[in-house]
XYZ file of C-alpha atoms in Angstrom:
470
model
C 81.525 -25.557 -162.177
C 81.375 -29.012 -160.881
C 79.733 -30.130 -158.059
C 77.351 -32.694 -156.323
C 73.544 -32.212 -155.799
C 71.919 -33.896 -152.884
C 69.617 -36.715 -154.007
C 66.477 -35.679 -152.495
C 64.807 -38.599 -149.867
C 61.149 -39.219 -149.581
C 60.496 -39.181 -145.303
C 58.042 -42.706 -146.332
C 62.164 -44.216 -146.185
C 62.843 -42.762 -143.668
C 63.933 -45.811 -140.826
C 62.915 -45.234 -137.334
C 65.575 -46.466 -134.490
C 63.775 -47.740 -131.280
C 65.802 -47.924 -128.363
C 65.469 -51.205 -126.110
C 64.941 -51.310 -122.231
C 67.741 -54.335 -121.755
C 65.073 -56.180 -120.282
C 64.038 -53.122 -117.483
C 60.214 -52.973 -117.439
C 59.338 -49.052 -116.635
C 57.016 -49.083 -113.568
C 54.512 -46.837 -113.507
C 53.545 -43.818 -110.486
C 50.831 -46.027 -108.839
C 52.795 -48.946 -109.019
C 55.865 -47.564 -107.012
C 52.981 -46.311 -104.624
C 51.882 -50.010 -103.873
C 55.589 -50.998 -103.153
C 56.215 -48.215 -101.007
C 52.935 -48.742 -98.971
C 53.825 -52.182 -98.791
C 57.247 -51.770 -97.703
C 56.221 -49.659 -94.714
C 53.605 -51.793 -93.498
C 56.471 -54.676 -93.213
C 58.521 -52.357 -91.698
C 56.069 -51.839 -88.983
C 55.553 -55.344 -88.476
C 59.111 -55.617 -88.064
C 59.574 -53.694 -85.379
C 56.226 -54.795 -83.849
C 57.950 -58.350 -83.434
C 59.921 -56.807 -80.749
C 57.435 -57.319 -78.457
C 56.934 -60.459 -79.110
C 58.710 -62.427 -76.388
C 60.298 -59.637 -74.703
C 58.712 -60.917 -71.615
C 60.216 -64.400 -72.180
C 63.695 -64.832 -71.607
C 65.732 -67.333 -72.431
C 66.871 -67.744 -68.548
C 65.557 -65.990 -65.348
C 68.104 -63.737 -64.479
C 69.170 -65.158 -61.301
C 68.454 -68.810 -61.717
C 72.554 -69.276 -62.785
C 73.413 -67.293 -59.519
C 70.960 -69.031 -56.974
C 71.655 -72.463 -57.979
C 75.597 -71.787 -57.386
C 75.011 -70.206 -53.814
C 72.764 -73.371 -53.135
C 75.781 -75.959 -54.271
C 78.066 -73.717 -52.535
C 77.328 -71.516 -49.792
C 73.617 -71.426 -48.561
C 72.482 -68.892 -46.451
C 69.830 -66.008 -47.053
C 69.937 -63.935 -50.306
C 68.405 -60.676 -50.951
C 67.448 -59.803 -54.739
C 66.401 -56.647 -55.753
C 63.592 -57.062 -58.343
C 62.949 -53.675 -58.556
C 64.963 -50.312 -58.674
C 63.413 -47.009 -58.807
C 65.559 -43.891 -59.583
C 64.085 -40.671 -59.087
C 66.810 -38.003 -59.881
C 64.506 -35.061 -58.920
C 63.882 -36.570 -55.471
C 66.548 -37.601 -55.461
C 66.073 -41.026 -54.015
C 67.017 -44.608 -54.500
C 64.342 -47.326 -53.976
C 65.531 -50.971 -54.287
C 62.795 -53.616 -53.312
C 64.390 -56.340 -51.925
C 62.950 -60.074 -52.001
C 64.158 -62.235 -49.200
C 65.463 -65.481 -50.604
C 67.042 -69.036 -48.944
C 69.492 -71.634 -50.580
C 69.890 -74.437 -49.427
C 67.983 -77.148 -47.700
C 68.360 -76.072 -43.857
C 67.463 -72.241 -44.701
C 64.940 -72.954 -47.290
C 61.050 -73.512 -46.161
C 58.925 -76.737 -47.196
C 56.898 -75.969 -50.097
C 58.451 -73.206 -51.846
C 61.376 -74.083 -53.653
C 61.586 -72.803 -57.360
C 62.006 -69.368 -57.216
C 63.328 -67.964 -59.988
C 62.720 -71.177 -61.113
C 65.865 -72.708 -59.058
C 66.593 -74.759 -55.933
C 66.598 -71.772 -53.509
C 62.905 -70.944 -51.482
C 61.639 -68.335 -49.200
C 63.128 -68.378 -45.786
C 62.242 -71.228 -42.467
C 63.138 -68.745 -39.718
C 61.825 -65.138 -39.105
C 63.837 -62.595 -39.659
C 64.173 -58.462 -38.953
C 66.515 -56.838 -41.606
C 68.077 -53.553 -40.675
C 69.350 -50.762 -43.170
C 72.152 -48.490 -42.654
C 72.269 -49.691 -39.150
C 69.257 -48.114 -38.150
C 67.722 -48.793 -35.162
C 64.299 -49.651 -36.525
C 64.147 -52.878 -38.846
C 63.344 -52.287 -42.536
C 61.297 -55.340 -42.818
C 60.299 -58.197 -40.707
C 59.541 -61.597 -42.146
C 57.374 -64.205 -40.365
C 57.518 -67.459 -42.067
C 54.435 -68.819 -40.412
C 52.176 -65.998 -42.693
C 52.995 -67.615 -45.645
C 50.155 -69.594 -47.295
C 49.724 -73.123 -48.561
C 47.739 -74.405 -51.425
C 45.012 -76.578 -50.561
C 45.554 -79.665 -53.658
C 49.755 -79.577 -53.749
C 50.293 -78.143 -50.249
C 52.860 -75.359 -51.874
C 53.872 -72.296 -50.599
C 52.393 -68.954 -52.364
C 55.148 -66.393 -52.909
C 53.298 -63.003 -51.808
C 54.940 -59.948 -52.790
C 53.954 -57.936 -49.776
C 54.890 -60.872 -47.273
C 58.092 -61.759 -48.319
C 59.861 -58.331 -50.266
C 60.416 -54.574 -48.494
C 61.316 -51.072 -49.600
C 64.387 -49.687 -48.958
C 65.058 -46.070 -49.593
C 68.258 -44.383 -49.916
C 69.305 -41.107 -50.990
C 70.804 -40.228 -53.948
C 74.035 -37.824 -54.374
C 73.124 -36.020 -57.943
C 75.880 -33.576 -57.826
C 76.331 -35.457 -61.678
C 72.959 -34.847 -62.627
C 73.792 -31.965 -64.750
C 75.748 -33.876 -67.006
C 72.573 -35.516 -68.569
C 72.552 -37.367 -70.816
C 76.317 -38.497 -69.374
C 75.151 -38.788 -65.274
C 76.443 -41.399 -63.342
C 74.731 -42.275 -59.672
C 76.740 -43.961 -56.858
C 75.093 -45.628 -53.833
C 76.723 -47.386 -51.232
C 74.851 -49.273 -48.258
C 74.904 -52.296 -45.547
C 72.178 -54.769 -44.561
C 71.971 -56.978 -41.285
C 69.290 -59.873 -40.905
C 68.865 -61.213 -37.361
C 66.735 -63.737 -36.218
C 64.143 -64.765 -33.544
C 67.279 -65.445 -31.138
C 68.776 -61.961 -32.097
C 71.228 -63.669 -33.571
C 72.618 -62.450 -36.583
C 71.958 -64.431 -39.997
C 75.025 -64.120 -42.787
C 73.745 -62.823 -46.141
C 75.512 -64.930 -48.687
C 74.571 -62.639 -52.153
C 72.783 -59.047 -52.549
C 72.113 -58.828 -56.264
C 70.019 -56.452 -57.978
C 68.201 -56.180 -61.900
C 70.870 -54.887 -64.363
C 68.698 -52.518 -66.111
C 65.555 -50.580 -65.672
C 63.516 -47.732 -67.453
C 66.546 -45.247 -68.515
C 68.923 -46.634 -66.452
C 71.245 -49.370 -66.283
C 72.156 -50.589 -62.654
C 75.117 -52.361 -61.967
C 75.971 -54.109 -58.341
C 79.089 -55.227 -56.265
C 78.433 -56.627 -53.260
C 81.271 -56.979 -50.525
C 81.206 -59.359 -47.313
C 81.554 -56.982 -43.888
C 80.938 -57.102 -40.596
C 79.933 -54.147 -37.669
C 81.022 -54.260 -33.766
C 78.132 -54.280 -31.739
C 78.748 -54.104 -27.522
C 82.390 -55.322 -28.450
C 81.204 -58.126 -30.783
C 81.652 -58.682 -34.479
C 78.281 -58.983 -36.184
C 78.764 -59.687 -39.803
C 77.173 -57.734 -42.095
C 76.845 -57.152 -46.177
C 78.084 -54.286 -48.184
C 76.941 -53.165 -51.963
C 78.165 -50.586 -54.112
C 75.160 -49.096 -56.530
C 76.440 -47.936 -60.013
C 74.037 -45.825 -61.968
C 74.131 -45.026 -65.245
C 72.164 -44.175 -68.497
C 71.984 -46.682 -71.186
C 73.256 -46.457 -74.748
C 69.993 -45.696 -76.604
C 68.678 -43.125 -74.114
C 72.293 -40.947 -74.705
C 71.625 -41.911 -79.008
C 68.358 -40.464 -79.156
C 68.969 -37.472 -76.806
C 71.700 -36.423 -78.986
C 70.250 -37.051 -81.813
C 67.438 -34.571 -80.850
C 69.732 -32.536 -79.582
C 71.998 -31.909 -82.901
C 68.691 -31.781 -85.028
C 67.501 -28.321 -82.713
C 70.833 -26.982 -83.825
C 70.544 -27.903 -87.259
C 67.055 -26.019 -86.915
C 68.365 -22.705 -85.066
C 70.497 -22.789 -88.469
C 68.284 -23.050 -90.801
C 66.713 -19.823 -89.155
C 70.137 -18.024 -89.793
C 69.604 -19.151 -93.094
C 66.230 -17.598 -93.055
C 67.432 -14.401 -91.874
C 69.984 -14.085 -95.034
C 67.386 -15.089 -97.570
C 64.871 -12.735 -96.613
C 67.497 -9.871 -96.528
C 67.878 -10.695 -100.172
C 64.354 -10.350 -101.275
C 62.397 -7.454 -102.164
C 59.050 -9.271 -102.111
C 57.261 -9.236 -98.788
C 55.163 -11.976 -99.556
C 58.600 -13.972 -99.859
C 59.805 -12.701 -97.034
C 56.871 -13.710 -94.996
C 57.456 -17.142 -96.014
C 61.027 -17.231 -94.333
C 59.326 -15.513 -90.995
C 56.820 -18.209 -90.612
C 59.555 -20.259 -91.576
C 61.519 -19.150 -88.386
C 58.693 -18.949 -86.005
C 57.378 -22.576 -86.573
C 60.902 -23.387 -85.528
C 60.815 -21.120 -82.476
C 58.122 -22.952 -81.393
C 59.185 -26.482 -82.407
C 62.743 -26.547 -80.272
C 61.338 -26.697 -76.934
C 59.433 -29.685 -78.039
C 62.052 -31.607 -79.597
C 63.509 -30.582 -75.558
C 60.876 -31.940 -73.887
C 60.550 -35.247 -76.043
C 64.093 -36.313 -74.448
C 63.942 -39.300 -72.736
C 63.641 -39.303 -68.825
C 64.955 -35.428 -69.501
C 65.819 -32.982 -66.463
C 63.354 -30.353 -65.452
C 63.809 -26.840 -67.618
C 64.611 -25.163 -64.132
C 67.019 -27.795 -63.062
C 70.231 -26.038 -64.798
C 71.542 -28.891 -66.924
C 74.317 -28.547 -69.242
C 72.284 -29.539 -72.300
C 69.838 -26.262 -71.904
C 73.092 -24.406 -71.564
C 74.632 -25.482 -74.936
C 71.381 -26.443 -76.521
C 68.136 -25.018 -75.677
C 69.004 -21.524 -74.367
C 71.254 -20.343 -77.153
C 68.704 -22.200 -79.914
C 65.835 -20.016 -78.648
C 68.034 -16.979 -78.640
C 69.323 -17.488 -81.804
C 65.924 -18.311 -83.160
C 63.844 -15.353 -81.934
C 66.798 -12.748 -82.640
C 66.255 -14.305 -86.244
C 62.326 -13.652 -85.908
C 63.282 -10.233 -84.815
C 65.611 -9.538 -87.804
C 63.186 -10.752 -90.508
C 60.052 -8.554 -89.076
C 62.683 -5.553 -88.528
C 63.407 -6.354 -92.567
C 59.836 -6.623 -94.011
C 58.834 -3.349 -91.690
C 62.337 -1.256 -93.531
C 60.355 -2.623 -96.705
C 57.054 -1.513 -96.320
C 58.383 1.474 -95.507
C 60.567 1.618 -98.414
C 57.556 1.013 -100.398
C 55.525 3.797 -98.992
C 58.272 6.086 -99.319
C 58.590 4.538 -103.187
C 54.747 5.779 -104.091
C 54.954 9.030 -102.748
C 58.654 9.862 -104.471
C 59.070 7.863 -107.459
C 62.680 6.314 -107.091
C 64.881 7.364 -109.834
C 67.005 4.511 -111.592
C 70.028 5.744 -112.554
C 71.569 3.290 -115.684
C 75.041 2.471 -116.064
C 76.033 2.492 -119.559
C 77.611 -0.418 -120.784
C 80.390 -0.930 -122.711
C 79.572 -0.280 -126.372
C 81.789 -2.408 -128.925
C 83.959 -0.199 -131.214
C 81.868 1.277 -134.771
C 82.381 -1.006 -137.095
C 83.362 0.513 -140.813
C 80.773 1.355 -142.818
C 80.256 -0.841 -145.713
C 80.913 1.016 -149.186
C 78.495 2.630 -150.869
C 77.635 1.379 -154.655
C 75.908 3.382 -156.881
C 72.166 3.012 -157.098
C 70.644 3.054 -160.925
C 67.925 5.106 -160.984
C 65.064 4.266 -163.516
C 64.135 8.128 -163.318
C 65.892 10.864 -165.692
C 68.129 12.897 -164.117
C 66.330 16.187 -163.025
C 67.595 19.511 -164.820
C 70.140 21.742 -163.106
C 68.444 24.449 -160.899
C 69.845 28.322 -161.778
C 70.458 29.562 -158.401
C 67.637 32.084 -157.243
C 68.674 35.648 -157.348
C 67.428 38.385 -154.388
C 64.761 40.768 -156.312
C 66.615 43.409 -154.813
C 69.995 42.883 -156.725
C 69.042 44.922 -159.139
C 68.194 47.762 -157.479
C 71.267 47.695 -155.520
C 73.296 47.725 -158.593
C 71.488 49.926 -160.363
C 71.208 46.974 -163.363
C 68.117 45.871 -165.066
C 67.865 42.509 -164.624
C 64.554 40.720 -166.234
C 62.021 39.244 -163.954
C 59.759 36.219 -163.948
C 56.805 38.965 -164.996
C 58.274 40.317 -167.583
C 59.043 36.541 -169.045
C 56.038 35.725 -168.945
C 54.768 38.399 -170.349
C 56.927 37.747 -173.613
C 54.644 34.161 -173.718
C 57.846 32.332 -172.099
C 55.254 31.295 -169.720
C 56.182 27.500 -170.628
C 59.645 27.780 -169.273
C 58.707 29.624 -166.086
C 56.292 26.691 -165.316
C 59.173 23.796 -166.198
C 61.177 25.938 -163.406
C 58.491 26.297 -160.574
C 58.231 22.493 -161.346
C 61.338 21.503 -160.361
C 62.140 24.054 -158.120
C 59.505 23.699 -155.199
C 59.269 19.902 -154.681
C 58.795 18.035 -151.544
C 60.919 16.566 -150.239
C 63.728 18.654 -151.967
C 65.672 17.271 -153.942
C 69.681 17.563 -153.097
C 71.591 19.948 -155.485
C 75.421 19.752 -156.562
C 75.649 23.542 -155.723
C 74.132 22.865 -152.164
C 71.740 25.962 -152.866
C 68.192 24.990 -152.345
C 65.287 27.308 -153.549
C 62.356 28.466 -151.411
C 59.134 29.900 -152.369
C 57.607 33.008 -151.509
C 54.374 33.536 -149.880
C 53.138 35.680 -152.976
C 54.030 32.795 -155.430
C 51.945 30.246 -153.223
C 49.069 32.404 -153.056
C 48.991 32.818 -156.810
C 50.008 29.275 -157.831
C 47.609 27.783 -155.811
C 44.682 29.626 -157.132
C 45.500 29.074 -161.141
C 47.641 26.956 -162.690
C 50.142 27.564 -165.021
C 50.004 24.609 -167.694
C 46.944 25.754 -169.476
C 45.505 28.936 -170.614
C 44.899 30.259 -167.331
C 48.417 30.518 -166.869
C 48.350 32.475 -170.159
C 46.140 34.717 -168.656
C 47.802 35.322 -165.558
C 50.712 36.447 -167.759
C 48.344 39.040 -169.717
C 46.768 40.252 -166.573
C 50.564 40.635 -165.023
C 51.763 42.606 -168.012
C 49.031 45.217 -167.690
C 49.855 45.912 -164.054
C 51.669 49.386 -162.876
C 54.444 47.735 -161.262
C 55.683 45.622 -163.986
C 55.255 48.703 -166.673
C 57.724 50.265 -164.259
C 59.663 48.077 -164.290
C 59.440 47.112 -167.807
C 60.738 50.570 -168.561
């Protein structure tokens, strides 16, 4: 038949393809190490920078605002510098700083506050709160120090600013981090005279630690003994600023995400066997446990545990439930296990197997005839009983009496192919068995020689076989 042969190749031709990197240089593990520690370090710097300058601003915050009142409409002006929130208290501290615009209200020496034209107060004045009876601060302009080479003014804090308290309604406080504060109040200056001094402009700092402060100020006035004594108004909004109500909820959805995971947990460990695995999943759980009320208390400017807000109520209560009924469930599991496994040594389980499905029998493949190098074996006469004959009342002639003829040669061809092991399969089916007299007697002497010859002799002289012989 035709046909093609493969040409056999020698592997020295064999041509080697290298693939290219398009110009990619593979970086190594310690080389990605160096960028990484690299990168973070000017990451920290970056964010380092932000205190750099955060002191300076561009413009004082009321410079804009005192310079317009001193163009405008001088009078006094009270800023507050400070405001202190304290939501537990709850109180409202504003420290006010008393301020003059313009050049008949302003004293010598001590313009340039806030770097503007306004200065501290010429006249001495008592400031009352809320209309209380008792001033909340009284100024005396002649306290104020000079310097010695430019003959200025010095600005103390204690001479010319006062604490006013005021307390706070929190019925909003639950909503952290979403509370809003409102604060309303009235000032009054008067001076030596007892006459009362306008206030042209309350203004207060826009934002402080965790709150932003916003302030509206209206112009007012108060009947005293049937006069009008005017007076000024402000309105105190309150709230929390953008990054505080970021970070809280950011903290906040990452304890739920963790109560989660110990659901998760809890359905793991039911699908082990392994305690060792399970224990895993229980630490697992119980490092969580103990990590949620941390991530609570690391809220910033965060209500008390015992103050009832709404964020333990949808966050932190139900998280630690949910976590230690999880802690619970996994110990309840690795105890049914332990118990399964003592149970399991003393009573060995028994598996019971499901069959599978067994493919149909395939056919048998036919059978061919094997050639055999060996010559077929003789045919086997059937054995007869020894007691046929007597039944019958025939004479039949026995092995004996053969071999007492000297046929002794074909009895020993017979025993030969009748008592082989394995036996050898028969047309007829019948298969031939030896009796225990025959062993005895062919084990002792053979029969291919002239032993056998004298077994025959020896035979032929016996009683039995003469009897029968007759």
């Amino acid at each position: 038949m035709g046909g093609t042969s493969p040409i056999g190749r020698s592997r020295g031709n064999v041509v080697h393809l290298h693939t290219g990197t398009g110009g990619i240089v593979p970086l190594q593990n310690v080389t990605i190490l160096i960028f990484a520690l690299i990168f973070s370090l000017l990451f920290i710097l970056a964010l380092s920078c932000a205190f750099l300058g955060a002191d300076e601003e561009d413009t004082p915050p009321f410079k804009s605002m005192l310079n317009d009142i001193a163009s405008n409409d001088p009078g006094v002006v009270l800023l507050g510098e400070n405001v202190d929130v304290d939501v537990d208290e709850p109180s409202v501290t504003v420290s006010w700083s008393l301020v003059a615009c313009g050049d008949s209200f302003a004293l010598d020496g001590s313009s340039g506050i806030h770097e503007s034209q306004c200065g501290l107060p010429s006249m001495a004045l008592w400031i009352y709160a809320d209309n209380s009876p008792e001033p909340a601060a009284i100024y005396d302009p002649t306290t104020i120090p000079f310097v010695r080479k430019t003959g200025q003014r010095r600005r103390i804090e204690n001479l010319v600013r006062f604490d006013s308290d005021y307390t706070l309604d929190v019925h909003k406080a639950r909503l952290y981090p979403f509370d809003t504060y409102l604060l309303a109040s009235t000032l009054r200056a008067v001076n030596a005279s007892n006459t009362t001094v306008p206030i042209r402009k309350l203004s207060t700092i826009d934002q402080v630690t965790s709150f932003i402060v916003a302030i509206s100020d209206v112009e007012s006035y108060e009947i005293i003994d049937g006069t009008q004594v005017p007076t000024r108004d402000f309105d105190l909004y309150v709230t929390r600023p953008g990054q505080l109500r970021f970070y809280t909820l950011l903290l906040f959805g990452i304890n739920w995400m963790l109560s989660h995971i110990t659901v998760g947990n809890v359905i793991l460990a039911r699908r082990l066997v392994d305690i060792r695995s399970m224990t895993k999943h229980l630490l697992s759980a119980f490092a969580i446990l103990l990590v949620i009320p941390q991530l609570r208390n690391s809220m910033p400017d965060s209500p008390d545990l015992d103050d009832g807000a709404l964020i333990d109520y949808i966050g932190l209560i139900p998280q630690m439930i949910i976590s230690a009924s999880c802690v619970l469930t996994i110990l309840l599991l690795i105890m049914l296990r332990e118990y399964d496994e003592m149970e399991g040594k003393q009573t060995p389980r028994q598996i019971t197997w499901r069959p599978s499905p067994t493919p149909p029998p395939r056919p048998p493949p036919p059978r061919t005839p094997k050639v055999s190098s060996k010559p077929p074996a003789p045919p086997i006469t059937p054995r007869k009983s020894p007691l046929r004959p007597l039944l019958l009342g025939a004479k039949v002639r026995t092995r004996s009496v053969a071999m007492e003829r000297g046929e002794a040669t074909c009895l020993k061809d017979e025993l030969n192919t009748g008592f082989v092991f394995p036996p050898i399969s028969h047309a007829n089916g019948i298969i031939h068995h030896r009796s225990r007299s025959s062993r005895s007697r062919s084990g002792t002497t053979g029969l291919g020689g002239p032993s056998g010859i004298a077994l025959g002799s020896n035979l032929s002289r016996s009683p039995t076989l003469k009897s029968l012989k007759e």
